[in-house]
Tab-separated table of C-alpha atoms in Angstrom:
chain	number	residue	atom	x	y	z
T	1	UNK	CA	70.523	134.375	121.789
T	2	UNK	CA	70.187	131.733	118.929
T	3	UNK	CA	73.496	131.761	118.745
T	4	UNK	CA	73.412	127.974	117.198
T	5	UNK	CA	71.811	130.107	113.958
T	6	UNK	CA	75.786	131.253	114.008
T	7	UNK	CA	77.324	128.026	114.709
T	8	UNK	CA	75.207	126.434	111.403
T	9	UNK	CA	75.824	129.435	109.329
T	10	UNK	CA	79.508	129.455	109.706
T	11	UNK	CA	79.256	125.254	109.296
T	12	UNK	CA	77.413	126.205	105.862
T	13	UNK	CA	80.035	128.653	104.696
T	14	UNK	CA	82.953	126.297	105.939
T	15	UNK	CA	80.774	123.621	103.374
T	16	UNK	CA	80.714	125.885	100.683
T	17	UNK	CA	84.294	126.309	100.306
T	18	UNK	CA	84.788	122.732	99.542
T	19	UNK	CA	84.437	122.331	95.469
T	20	UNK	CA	83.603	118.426	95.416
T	21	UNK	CA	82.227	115.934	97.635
T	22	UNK	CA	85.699	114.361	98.278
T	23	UNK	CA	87.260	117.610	99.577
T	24	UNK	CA	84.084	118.188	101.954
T	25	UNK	CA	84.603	114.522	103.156
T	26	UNK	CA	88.247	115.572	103.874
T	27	UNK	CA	87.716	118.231	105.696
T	28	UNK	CA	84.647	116.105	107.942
T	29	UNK	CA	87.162	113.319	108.580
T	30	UNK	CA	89.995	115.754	109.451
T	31	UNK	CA	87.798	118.401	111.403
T	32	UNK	CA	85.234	115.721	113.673
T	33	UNK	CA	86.376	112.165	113.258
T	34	UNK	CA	89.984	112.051	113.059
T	35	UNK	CA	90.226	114.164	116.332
T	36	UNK	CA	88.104	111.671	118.681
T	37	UNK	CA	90.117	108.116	116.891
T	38	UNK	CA	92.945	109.989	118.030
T	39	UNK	CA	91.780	110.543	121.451
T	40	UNK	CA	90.469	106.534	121.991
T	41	UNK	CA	93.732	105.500	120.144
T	42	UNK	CA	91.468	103.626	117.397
T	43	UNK	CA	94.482	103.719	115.520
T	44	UNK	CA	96.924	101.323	117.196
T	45	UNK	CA	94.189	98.521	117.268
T	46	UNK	CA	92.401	99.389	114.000
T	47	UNK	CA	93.659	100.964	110.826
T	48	UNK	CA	95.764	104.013	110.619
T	49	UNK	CA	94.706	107.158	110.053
T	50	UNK	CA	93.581	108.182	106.819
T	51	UNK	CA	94.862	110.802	104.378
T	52	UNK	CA	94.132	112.434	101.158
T	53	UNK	CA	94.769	109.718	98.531
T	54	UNK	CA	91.853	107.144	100.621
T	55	UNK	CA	89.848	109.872	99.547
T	56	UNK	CA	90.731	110.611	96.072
T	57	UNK	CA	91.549	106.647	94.825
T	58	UNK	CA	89.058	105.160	92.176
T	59	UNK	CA	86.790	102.432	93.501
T	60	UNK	CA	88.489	99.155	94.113
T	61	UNK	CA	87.551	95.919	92.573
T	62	UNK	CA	88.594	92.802	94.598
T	63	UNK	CA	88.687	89.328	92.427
T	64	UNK	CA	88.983	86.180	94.975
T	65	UNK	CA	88.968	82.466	94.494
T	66	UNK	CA	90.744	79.379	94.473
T	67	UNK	CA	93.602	78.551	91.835
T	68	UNK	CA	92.427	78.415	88.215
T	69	UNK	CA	88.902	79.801	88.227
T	70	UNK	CA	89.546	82.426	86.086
T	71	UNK	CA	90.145	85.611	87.787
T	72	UNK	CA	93.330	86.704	85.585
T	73	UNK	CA	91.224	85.765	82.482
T	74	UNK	CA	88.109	87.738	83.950
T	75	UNK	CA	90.281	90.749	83.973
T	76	UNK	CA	91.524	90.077	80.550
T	77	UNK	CA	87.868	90.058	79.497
T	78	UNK	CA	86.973	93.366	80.843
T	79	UNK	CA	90.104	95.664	79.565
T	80	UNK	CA	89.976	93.295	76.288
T	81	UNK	CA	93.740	93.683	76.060
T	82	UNK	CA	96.798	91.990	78.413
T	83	UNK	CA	98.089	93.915	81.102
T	84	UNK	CA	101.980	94.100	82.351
T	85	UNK	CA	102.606	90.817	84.296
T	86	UNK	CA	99.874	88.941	83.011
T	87	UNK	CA	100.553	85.358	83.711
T	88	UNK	CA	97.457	82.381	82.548
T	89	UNK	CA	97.540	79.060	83.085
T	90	UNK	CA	96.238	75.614	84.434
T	91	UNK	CA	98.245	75.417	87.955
T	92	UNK	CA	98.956	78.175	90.155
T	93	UNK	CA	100.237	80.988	88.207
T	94	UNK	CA	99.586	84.466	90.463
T	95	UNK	CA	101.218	84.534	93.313
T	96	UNK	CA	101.231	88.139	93.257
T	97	UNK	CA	98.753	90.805	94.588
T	98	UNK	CA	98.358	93.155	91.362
T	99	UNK	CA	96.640	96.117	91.103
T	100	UNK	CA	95.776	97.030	87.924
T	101	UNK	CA	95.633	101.042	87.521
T	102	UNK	CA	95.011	103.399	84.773
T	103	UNK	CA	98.011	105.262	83.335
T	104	UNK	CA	99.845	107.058	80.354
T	105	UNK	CA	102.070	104.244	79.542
T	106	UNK	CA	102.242	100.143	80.402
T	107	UNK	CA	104.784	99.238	83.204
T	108	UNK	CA	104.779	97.700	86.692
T	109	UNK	CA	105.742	98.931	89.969
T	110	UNK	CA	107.038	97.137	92.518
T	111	UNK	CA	105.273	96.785	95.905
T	112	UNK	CA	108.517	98.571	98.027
T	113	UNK	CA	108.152	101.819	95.500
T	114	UNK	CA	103.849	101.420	95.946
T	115	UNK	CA	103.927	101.524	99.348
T	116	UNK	CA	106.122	104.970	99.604
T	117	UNK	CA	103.958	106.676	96.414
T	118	UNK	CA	102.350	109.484	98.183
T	119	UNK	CA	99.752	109.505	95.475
T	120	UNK	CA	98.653	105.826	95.771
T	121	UNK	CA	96.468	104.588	98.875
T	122	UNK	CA	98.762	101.511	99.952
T	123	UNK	CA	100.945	103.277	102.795
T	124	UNK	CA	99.965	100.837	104.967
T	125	UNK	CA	100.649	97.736	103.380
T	126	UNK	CA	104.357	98.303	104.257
T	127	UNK	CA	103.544	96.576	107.664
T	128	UNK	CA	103.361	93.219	106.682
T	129	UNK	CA	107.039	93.151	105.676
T	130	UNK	CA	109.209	92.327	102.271
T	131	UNK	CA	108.060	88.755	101.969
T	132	UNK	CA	104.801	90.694	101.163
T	133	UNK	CA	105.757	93.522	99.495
T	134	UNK	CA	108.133	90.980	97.273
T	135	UNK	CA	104.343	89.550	95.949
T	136	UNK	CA	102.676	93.002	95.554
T	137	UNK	CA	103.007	95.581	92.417
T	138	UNK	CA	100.765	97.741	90.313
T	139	UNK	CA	100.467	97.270	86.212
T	140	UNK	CA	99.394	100.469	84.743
T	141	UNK	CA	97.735	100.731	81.001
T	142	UNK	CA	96.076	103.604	78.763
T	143	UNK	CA	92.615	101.292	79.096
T	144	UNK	CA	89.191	103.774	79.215
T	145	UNK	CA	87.536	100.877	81.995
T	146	UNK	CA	90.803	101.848	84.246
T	147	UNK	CA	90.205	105.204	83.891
T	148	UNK	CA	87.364	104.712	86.467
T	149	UNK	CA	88.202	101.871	88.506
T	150	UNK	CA	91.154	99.673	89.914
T	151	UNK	CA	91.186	96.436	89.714
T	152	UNK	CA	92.649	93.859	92.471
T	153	UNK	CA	94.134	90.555	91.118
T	154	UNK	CA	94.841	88.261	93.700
T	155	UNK	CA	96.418	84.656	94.296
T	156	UNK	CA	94.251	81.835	94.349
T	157	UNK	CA	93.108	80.173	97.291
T	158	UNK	CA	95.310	76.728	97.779
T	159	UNK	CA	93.582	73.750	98.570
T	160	UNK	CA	94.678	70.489	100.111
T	161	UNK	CA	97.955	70.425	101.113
T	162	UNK	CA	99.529	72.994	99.347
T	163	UNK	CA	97.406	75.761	101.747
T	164	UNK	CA	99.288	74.152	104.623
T	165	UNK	CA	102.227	76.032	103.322
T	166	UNK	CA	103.868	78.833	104.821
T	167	UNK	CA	103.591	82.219	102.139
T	168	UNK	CA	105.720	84.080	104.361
T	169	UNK	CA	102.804	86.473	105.767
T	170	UNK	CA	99.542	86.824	106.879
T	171	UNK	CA	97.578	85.963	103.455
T	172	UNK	CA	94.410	86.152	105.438
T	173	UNK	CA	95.027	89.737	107.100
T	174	UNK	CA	96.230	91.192	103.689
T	175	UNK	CA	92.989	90.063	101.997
T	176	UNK	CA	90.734	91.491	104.838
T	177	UNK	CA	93.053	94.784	104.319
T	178	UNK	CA	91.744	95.201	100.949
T	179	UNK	CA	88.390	94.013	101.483
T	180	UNK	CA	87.570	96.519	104.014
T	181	UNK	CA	88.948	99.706	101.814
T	182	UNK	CA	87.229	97.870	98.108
T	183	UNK	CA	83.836	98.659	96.798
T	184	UNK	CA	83.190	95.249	95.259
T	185	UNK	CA	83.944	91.939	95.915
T	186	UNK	CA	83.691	89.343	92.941
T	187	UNK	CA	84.158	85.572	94.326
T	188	UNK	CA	84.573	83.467	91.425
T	189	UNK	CA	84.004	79.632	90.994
T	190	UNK	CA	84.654	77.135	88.800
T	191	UNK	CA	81.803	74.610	86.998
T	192	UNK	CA	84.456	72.023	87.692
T	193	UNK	CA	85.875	72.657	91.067
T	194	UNK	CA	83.349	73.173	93.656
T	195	UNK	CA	84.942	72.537	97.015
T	196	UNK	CA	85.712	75.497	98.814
T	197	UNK	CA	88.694	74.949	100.984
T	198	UNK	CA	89.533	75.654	104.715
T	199	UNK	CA	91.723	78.937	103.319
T	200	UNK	CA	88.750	80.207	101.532
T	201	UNK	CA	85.922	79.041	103.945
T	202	UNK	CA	88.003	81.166	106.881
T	203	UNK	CA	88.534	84.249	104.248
T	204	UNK	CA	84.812	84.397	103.460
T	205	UNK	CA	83.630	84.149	107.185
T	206	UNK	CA	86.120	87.180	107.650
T	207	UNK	CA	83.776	88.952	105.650
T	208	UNK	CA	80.992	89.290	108.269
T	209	UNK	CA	79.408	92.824	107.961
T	210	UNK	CA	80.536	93.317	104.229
T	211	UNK	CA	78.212	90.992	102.471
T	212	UNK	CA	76.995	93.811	100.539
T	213	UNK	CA	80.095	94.318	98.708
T	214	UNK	CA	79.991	90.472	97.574
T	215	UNK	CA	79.009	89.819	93.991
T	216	UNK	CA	79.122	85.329	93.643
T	217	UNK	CA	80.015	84.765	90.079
T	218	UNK	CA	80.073	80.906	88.356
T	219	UNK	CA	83.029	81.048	85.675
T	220	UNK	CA	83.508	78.790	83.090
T	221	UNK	CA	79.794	77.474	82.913
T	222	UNK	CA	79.804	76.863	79.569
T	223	UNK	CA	82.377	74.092	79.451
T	224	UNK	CA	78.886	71.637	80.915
T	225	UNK	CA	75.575	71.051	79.100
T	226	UNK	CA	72.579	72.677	80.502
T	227	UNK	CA	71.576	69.359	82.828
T	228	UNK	CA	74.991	69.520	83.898
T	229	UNK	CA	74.872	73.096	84.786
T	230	UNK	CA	71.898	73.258	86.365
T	231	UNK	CA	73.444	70.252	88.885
T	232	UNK	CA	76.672	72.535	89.276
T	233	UNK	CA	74.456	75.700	90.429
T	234	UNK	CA	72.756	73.284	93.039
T	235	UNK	CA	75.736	72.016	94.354
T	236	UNK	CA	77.058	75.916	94.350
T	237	UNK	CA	74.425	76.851	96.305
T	238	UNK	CA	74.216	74.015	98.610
T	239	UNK	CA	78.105	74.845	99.838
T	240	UNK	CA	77.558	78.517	100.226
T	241	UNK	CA	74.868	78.245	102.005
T	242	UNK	CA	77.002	76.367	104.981
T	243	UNK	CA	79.684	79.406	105.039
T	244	UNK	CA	77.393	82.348	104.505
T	245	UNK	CA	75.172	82.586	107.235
T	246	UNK	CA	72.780	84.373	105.647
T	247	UNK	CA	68.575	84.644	106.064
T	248	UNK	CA	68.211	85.544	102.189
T	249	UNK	CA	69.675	83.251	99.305
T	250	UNK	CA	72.921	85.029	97.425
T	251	UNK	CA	72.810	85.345	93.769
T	252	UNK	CA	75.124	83.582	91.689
T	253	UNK	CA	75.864	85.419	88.321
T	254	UNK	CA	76.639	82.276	85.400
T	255	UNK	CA	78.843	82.982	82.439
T	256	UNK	CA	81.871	82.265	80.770
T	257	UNK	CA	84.777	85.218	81.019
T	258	UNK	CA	86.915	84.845	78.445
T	259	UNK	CA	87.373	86.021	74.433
T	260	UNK	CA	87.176	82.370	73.245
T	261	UNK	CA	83.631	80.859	71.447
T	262	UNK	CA	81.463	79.278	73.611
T	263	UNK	CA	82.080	75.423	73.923
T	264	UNK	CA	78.313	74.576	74.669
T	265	UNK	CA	76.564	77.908	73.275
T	266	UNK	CA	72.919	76.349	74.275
T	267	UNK	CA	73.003	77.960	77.201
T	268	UNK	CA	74.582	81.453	75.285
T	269	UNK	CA	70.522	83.177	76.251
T	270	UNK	CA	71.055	82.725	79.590
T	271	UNK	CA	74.619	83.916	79.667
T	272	UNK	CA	73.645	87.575	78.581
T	273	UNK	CA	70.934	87.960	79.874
T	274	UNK	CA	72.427	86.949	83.321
């Protein structure tokens, strides 16, 4: 007789053991859910299972968008210092994933030594071969802004002919890898470049079911005047609007990421307070 009083009891104890919210979502995944994906086989057409360091890794920041819109720069801005491998330029410079992690001292680890790090959360990744793991490492820095958040620099999105180009894996499936495990996805654009191309139109309808992870932010905006801008965020709009198939209008965040002076500062109000 009420013997489910027992069964919650003993649940409650079994809680109270757990010290943090991370080790009490352990022990759910390991005790309910990871027993029944093991029984439909969710992992063979899924993800793999996961273990401890999903759990413990420091929410993920995702930077996407096409060549030259700033995402390097953007990171630049935040740590307000260079990181190990930092590359800037007008053309195609990153043609690396790099994950940008906290640590004691600066150096860079290459993608074959991530991907076997017990403590770091990219076991997986070893699927999609050495071609990929050849364009994937880690930079670590003493920065306080690491110290509670990683940070995902990624190559930009050809356009034209040059995404007709073989990268030697599945650039698509490597980006949806990371979207689905990051907390926030920052899509960046550039005042001058506009057009979104076939690559990033079919990376951003991947996305279905994530849209709240999205944050839409216009870079560079302060290299036009304000009529010029205010044509710019129109046009911005206009295109995604025919990708993101959504009922309610995104927001596009306008500023200008980087530690030079503004080259049109009349719009410099709008900038902080957007």
């Amino acid at each position: 007789m009420f013997t489910w009083m027992g069964k919650d009891e003993s649940k409650r104890r079994a809680m109270e053991m757990c010290e943090t919210v991370s080790d009490g979502l352990k022990s759910v995944y390991k005790n309910k859910i990871l027993p029944l994906e093991q029984a439909y086989g969710f992992h063979q057409f899924h993800s793999p299972a996961l273990d401890d360091t999903d759990f413990d890794a420091k929410p993920m920041v995702l930077l996407v968008g096409q060549y030259s819109t700033g995402k390097t720069t953007f990171i630049q801005y935040l740590l307000e210092n260079d990181f190990p491998g930092i590359r800037i330029g007008p053309e195609p410079t990153t043609d690396s994933f790099i994950c940008i992690m906290h640590g004691n001292e600066e150096r860079i680890i290459p993608g074959n030594a991530l991907v076997v790090d017990p403590k770091k959360p990219f076991k997986p990744l070893g699927k999609y071969g050495n071609t990929f793991l050849n364009r994937f490492q880690c930079s670590t820095m003493d920065s306080s802004v690491l110290k509670g958040v990683t940070i995902i620099d990624t190559p930009g999105i050809l356009s034209g002919e040059k995404q007709r180009v073989d990268r030697g894996y599945d650039f698509h499936e490597v980006l949806e890898w990371f979207a689905e495990r990051v907390d926030r996805i920052i899509l960046l654009f550039d005042a001058h470049k506009l057009d979104i191309s076939d690559e990033f139109r079919g990376f951003v309808e991947r996305l279905k079911g994530q849209h709240d992870k999205i944050r839409i932010v216009l870079n560079k905006a302060d290299m036009v005047d304000s009529q010029a801008l205010m044509r710019v965020y129109g046009a911005l709009m206009w295109s995604l609007g025919k990708i993101l198939h959504t009922p309610e209008v995104e927001r596009v965040y306008i500023g200008s990421f980087w530690n030079q002076p503004l080259r049109y500062d009349v719009n410099k109000s709008i900038f902080q307070s957007e």
